[in-house]
CSV table of C-alpha atoms in Angstrom, one decimal:
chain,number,residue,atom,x,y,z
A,1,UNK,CA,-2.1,-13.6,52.3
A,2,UNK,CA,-3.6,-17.0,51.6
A,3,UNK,CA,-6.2,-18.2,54.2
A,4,UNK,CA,-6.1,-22.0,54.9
A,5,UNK,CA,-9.3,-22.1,53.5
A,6,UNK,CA,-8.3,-21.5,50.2
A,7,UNK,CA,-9.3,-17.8,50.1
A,8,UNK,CA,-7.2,-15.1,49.1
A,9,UNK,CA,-7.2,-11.3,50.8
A,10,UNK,CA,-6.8,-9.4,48.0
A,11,UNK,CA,-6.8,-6.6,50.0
A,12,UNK,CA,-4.2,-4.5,51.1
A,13,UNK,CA,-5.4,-3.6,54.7
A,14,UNK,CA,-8.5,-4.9,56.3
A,15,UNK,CA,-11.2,-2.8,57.2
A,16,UNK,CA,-10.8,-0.8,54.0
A,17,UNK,CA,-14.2,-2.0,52.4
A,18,UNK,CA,-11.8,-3.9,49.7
A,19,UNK,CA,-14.7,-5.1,47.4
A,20,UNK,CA,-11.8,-8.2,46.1
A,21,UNK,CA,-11.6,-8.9,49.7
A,22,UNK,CA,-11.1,-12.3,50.3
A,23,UNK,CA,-12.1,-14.4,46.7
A,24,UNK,CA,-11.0,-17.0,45.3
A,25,UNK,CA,-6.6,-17.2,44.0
A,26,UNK,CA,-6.7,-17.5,40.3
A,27,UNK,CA,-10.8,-17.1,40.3
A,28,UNK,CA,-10.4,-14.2,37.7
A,29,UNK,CA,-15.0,-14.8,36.8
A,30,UNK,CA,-15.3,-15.4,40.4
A,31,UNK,CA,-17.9,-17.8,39.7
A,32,UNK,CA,-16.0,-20.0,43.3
A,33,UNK,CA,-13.4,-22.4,40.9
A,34,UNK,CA,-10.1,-21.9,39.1
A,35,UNK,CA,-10.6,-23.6,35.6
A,36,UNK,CA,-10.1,-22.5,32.2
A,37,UNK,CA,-12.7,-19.9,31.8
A,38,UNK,CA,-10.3,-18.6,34.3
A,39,UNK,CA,-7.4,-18.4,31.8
A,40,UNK,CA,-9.6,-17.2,28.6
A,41,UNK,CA,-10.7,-13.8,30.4
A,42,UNK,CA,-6.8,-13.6,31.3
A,43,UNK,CA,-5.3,-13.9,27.7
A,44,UNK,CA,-8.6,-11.5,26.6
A,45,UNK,CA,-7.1,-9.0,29.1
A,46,UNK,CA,-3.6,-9.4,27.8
A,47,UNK,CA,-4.9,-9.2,23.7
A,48,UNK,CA,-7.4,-6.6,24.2
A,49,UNK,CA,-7.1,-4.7,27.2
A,50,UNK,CA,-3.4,-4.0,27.8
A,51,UNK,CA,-3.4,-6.0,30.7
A,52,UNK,CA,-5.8,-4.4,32.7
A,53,UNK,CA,-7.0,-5.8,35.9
A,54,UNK,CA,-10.6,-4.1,35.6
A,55,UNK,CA,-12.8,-6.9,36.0
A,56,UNK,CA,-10.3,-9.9,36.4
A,57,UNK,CA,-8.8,-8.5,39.6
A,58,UNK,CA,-8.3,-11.9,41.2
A,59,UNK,CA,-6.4,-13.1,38.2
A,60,UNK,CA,-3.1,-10.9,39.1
A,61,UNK,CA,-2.0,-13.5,41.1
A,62,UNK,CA,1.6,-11.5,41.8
A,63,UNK,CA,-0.5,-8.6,42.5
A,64,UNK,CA,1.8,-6.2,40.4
A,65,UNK,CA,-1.4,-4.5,39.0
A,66,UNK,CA,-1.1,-5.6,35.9
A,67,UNK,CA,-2.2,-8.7,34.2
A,68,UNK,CA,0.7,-10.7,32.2
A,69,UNK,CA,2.0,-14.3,30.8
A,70,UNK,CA,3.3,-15.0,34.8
A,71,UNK,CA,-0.4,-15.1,35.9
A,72,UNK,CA,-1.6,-16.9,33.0
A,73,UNK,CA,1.1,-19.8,34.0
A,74,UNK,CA,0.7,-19.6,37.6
A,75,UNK,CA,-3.2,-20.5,37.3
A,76,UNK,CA,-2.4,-23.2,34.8
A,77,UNK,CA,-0.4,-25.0,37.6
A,78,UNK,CA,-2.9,-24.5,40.2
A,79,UNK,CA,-5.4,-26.4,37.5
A,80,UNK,CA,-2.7,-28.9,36.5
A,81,UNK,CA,-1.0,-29.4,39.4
A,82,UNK,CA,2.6,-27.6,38.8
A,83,UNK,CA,5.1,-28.6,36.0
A,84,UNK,CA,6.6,-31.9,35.7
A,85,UNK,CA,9.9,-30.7,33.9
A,86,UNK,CA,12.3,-31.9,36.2
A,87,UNK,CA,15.1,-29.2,35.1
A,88,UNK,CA,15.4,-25.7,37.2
A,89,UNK,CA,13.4,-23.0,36.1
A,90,UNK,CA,15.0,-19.8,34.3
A,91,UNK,CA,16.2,-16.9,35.3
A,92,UNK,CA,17.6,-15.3,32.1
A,93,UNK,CA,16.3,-15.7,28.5
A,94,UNK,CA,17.0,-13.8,25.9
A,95,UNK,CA,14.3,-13.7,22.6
A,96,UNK,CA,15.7,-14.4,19.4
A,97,UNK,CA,14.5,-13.5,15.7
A,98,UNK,CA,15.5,-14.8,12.6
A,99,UNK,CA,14.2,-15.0,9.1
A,100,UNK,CA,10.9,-17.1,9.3
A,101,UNK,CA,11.4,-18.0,13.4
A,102,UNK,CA,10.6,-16.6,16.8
A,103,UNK,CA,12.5,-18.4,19.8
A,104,UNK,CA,13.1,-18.1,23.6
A,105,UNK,CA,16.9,-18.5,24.6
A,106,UNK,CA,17.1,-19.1,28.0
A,107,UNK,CA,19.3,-20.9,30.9
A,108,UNK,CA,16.4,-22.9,32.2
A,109,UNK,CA,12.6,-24.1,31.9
A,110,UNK,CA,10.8,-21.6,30.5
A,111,UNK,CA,7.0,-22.0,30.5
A,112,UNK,CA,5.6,-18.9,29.0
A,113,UNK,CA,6.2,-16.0,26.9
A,114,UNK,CA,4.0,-12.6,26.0
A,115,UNK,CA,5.7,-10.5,23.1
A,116,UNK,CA,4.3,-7.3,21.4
A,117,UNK,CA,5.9,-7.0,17.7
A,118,UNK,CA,5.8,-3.6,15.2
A,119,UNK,CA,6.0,-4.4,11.7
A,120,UNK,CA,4.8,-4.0,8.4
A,121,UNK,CA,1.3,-4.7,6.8
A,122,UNK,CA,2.4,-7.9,4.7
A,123,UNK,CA,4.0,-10.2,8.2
A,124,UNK,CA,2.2,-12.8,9.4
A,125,UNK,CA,2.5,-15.5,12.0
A,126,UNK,CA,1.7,-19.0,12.9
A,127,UNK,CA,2.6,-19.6,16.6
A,128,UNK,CA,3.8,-23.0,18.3
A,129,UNK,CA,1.0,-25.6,19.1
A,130,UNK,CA,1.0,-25.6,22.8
A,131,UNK,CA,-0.7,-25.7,26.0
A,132,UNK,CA,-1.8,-21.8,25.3
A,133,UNK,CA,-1.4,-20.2,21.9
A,134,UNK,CA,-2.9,-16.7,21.1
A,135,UNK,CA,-2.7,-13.9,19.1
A,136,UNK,CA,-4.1,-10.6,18.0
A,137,UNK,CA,-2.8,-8.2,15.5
A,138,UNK,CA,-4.0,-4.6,14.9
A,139,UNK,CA,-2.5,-1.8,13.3
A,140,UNK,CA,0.3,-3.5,12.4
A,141,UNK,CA,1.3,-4.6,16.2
A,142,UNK,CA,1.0,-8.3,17.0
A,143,UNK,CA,0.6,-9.2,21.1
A,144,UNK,CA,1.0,-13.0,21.6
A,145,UNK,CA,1.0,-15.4,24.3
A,146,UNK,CA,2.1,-19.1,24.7
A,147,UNK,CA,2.2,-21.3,28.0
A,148,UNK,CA,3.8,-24.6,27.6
A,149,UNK,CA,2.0,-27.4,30.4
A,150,UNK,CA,5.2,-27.1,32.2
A,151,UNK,CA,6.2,-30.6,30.7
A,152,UNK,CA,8.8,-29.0,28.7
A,153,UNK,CA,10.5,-25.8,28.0
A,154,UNK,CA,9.2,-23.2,25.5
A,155,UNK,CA,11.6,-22.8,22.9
A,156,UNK,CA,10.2,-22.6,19.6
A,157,UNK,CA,7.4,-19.3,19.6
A,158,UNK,CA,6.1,-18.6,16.3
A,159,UNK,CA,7.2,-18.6,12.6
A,160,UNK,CA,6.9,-15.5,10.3
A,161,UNK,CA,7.2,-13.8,7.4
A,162,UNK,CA,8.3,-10.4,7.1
A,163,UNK,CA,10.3,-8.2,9.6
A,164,UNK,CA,9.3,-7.2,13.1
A,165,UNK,CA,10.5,-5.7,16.4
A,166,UNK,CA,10.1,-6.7,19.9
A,167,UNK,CA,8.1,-3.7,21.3
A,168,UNK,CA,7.9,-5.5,24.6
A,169,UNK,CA,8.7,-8.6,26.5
A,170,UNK,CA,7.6,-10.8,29.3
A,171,UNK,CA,9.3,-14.0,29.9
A,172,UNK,CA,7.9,-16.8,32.8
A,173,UNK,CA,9.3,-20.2,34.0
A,174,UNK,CA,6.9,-22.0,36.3
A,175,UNK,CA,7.6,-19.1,39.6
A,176,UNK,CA,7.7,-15.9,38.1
A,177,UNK,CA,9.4,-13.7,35.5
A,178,UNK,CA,12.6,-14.3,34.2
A,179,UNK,CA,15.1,-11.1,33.3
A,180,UNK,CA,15.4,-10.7,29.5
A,181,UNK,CA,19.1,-10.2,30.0
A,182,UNK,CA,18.9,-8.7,25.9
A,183,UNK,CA,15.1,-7.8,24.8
A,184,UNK,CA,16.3,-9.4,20.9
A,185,UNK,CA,19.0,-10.7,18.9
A,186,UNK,CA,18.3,-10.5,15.1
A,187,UNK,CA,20.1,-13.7,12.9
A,188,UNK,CA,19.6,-13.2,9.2
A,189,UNK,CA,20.1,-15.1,6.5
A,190,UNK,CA,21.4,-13.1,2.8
A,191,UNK,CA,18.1,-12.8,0.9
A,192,UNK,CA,16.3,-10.6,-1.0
A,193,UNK,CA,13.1,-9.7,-0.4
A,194,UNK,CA,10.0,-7.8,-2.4
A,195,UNK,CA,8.7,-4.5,-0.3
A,196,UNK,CA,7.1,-2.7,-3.2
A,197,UNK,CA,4.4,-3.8,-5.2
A,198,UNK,CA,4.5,-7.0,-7.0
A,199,UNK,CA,2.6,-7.3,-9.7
A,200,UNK,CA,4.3,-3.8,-10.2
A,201,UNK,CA,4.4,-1.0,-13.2
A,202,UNK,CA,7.2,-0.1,-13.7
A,203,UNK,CA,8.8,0.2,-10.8
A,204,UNK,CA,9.1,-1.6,-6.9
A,205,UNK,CA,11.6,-2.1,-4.4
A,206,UNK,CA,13.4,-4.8,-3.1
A,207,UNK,CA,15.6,-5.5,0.3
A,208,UNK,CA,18.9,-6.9,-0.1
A,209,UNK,CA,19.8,-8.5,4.2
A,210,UNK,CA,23.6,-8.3,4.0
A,211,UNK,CA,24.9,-10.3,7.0
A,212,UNK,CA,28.4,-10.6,6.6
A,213,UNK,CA,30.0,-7.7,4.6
A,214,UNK,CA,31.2,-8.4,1.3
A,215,UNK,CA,30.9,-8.5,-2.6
A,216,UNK,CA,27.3,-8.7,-3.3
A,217,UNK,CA,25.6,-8.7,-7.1
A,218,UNK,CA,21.8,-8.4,-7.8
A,219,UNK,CA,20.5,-9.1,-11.3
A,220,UNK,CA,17.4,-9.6,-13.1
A,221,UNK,CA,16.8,-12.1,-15.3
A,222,UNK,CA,13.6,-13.0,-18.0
A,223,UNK,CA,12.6,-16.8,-18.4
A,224,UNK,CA,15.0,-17.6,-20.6
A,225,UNK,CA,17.8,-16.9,-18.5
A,226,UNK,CA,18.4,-13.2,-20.4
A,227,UNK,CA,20.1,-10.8,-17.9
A,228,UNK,CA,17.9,-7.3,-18.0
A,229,UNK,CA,19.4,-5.4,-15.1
A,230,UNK,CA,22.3,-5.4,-12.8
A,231,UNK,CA,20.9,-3.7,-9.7
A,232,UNK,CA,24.1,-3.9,-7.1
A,233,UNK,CA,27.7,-5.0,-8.1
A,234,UNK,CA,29.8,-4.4,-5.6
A,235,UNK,CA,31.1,-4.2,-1.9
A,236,UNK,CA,28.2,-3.9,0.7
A,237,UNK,CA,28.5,-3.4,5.0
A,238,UNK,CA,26.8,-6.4,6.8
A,239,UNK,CA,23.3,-4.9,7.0
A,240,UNK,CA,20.3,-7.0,8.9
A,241,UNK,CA,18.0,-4.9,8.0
A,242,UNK,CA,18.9,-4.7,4.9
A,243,UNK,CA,19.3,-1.9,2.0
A,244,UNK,CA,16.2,-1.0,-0.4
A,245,UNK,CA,17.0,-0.9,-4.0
A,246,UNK,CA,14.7,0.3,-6.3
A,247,UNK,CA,14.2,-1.8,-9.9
A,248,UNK,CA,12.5,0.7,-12.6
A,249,UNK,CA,11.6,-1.7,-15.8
A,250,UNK,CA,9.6,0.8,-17.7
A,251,UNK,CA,11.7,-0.2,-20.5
A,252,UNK,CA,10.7,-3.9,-20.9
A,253,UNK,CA,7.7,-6.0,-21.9
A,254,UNK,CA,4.9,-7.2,-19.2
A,255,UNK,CA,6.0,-11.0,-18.0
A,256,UNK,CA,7.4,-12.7,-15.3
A,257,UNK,CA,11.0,-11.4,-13.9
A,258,UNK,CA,13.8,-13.7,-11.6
A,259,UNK,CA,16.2,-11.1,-9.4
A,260,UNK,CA,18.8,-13.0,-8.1
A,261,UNK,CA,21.0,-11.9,-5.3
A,262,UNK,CA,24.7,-13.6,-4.5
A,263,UNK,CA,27.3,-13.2,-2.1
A,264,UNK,CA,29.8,-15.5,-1.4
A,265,UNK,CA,28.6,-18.9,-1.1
A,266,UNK,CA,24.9,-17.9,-0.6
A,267,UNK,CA,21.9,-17.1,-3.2
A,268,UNK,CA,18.7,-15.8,-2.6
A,269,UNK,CA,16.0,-15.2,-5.6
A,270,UNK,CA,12.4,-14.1,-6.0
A,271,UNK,CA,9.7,-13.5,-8.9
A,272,UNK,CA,8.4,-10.6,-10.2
A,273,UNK,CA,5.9,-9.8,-12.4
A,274,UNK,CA,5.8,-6.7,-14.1
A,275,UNK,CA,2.5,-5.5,-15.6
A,276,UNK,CA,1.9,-2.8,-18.4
């Protein structure tokens, strides 16, 4: 309950010798104020703990147990004085990847958003400027968080490079979580991308992202426009995550390579550089 004083019982049952009994709402450093020192041990809790409460037991401000993006937003509003978006808050989002872009779908504000991704060792990722913008990546799994100031709707998350997964998924308007109705939906573009080595000898890989199916063709090319290898010629399935082709040149000279994939209407090249 919340006293009229301002002071929360965090405890379940009085007389149980509850040692959160009766702090501060928000005051996750119960040092007596809700500020953004308040917020810092939070996203720290989120990043590096798993969202423990140990230690930062008045932060769960839903007291669900576990710390998430919904508490970091509900103490931002008690230190800004709630969102001034004048729209209804969301109840469904849905989180959307596509080649270099994270985004939030959703049918109203939403004011924060905690992902965990999987992917490989070459992704990176350059989050949104907002209110809250965080990160940590370790063994190839990235946790974020971003809180907008609740003047506006987070929309755009992040842009990347390289493929991920959604591992897990918290999405908050201004009240509480919102129902990720789908956890992802993948858009791709057709490209082809380098996941072997490059500078490579003699041989590396390459993914061909087939959206739409149809007739596909992947060549190599030198610099002056020579064709070297023909790689794919043919029908492929739409594929988002694409199909590996392996490219072995141990029969040509160290230099600089173009593949170039087509499909109907689209083209997608990158450089490689083979090294003896």
């Amino acid at each position: 309950f919340q006293a009229e004083d301002g002071i929360r019982d965090r405890s379940p049952s009085r007389g149980l010798g509850d040692v959160y009994k009766r702090q501060l709402y928000g005051d996750s450093n119960s040092d007596g104020t809700v500020n953004v020192s308040d917020i810092v041990l939070l996203v720290g809790a989120i990043l590096n703990n798993g969202g423990s409460t140990d230690g930062v037991e008045c932060g769960d401000t839903d007291a669900n147990g576990i710390i998430n993006v919904s508490d970091i937003v509900s103490i931002v509003n008690v230190i800004l004085g709630g969102r001034v978006a004048s729209y209804d808050d969301a109840t469904e989002a849905t989180i959307v990847i596509s080649d270099n872009s994270l985004q939030v779908e959703a049918d109203g504000l939403v004011q924060g958003v905690q992902l965990t991704l999987s992917h490989g060792a070459d992704f990176s990722i350059d989050l949104v400027d907002a209110y809250i913008s965080e990160y940590k990546t370790s063994d190839n799994m990235t946790t974020l968080v971003v809180v907008t100031d609740g003047s506006s709707s987070l929309n755009e998350i992040a842009s990347i490079n390289g493929n991920c997964k959604v591992e897990n998924v918290h999405v908050a308007s201004s009240t509480g979580n919102v129902t990720v109705e789908e956890k992802t939906i993948e858009l791709a573009n057709f490209q082809v991308d380098v996941v072997g080595p490059n500078p490579f000898n003699p041989s590396t890989q390459l993914n061909i992202v087939v959206p739409d199916a149809g007739y596909v063709s992947v060549k190599v090319y030198n610099l002056i426009g020579q064709e070297v290898a023909s790689l794919v010629d043919g029908y492929m399935e739409a594929s988002n995550s694409g199909y590996m082709v392996n490219w072995n040149a141990g029969n040509l000279a160290s230099g600089v390579y173009i593949v170039r994939a087509a499909t109907t209407g689209q083209i997608s090249t990158q450089k490689l550089t083979l090294v003896k």
